[in-house]
CSV table of C-alpha atoms in Angstrom, one decimal:
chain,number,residue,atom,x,y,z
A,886,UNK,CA,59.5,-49.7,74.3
A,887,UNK,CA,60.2,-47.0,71.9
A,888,UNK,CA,61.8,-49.3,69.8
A,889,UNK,CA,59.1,-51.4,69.4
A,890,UNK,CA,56.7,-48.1,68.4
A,891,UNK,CA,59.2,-47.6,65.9
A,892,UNK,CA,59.3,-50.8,64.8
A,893,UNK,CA,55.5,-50.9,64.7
A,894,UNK,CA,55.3,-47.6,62.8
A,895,UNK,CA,57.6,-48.6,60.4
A,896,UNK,CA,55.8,-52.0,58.9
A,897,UNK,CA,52.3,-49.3,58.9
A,898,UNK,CA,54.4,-47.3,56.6
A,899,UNK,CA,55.5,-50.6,54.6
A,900,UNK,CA,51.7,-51.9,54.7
A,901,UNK,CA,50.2,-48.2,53.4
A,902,UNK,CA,53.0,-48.5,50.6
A,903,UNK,CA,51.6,-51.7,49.4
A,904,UNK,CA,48.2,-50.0,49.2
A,905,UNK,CA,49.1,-47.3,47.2
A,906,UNK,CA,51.5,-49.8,44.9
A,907,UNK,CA,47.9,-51.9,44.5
A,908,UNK,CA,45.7,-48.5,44.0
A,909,UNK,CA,48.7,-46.8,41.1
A,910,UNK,CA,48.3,-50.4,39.6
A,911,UNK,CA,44.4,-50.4,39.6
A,912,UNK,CA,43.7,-47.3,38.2
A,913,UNK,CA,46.7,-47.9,35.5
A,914,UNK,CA,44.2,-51.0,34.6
A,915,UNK,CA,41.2,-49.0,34.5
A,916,UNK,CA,42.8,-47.0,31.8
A,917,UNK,CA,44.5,-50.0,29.6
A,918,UNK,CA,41.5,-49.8,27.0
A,919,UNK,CA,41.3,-45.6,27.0
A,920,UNK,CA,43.0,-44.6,23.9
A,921,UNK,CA,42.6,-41.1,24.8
A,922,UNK,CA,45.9,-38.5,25.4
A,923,UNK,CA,45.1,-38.1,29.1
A,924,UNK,CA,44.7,-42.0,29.8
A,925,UNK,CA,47.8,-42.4,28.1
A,926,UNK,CA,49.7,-39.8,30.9
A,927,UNK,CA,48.0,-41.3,34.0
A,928,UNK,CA,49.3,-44.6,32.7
A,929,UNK,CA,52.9,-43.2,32.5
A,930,UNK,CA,52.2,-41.3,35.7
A,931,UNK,CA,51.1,-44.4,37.7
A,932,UNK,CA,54.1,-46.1,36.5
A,933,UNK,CA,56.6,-43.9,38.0
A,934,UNK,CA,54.8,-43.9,41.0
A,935,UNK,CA,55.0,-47.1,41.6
A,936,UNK,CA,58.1,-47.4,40.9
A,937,UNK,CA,59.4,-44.6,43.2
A,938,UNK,CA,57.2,-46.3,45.9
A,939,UNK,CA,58.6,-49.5,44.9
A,940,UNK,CA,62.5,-48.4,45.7
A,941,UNK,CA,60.7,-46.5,49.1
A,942,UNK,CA,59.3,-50.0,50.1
A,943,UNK,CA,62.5,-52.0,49.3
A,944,UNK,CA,64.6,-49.5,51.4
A,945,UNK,CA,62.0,-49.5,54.3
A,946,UNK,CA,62.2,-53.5,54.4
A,947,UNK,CA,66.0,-53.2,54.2
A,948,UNK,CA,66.1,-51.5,57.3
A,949,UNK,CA,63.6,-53.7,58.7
A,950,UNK,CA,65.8,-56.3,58.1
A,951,UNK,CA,68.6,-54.7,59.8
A,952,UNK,CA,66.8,-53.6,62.7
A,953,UNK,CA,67.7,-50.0,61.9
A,954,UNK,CA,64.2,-48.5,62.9
């Protein structure tokens, strides 16, 4: 049973990833036209993020994938 929880918990935590990943990329889009200084360091911000949440995500599934909840 409490494998399963953790199972469970685990592809929540994979799913709210792949929300943020879509809301970084969003707002990164939002600010493609902005010339400005401070659109310019959101977009360089939101990069990073997603990819730090990217390499989060692909160790997450890894261990999905092993069944090492």
């Amino acid at each position: 049973m409490k494998r399963r929880i953790r199972k469970k918990k685990l592809k929540q935590e994979i799913a709210y990833i792949d929300f943020l990943i879509s809301r970084n990329k969003q707002k990164s889009k939002e600010h493609t036209k902005d010339i400005s200084l401070k659109s310019s360091a959101i977009r360089i911000a939101s990069a990073f993020c997603v990819l730090g949440l990217s390499f989060h995500k692909a160790i997450l599934v890894k261990q999905l994938k092993r069944g090492n909840y």
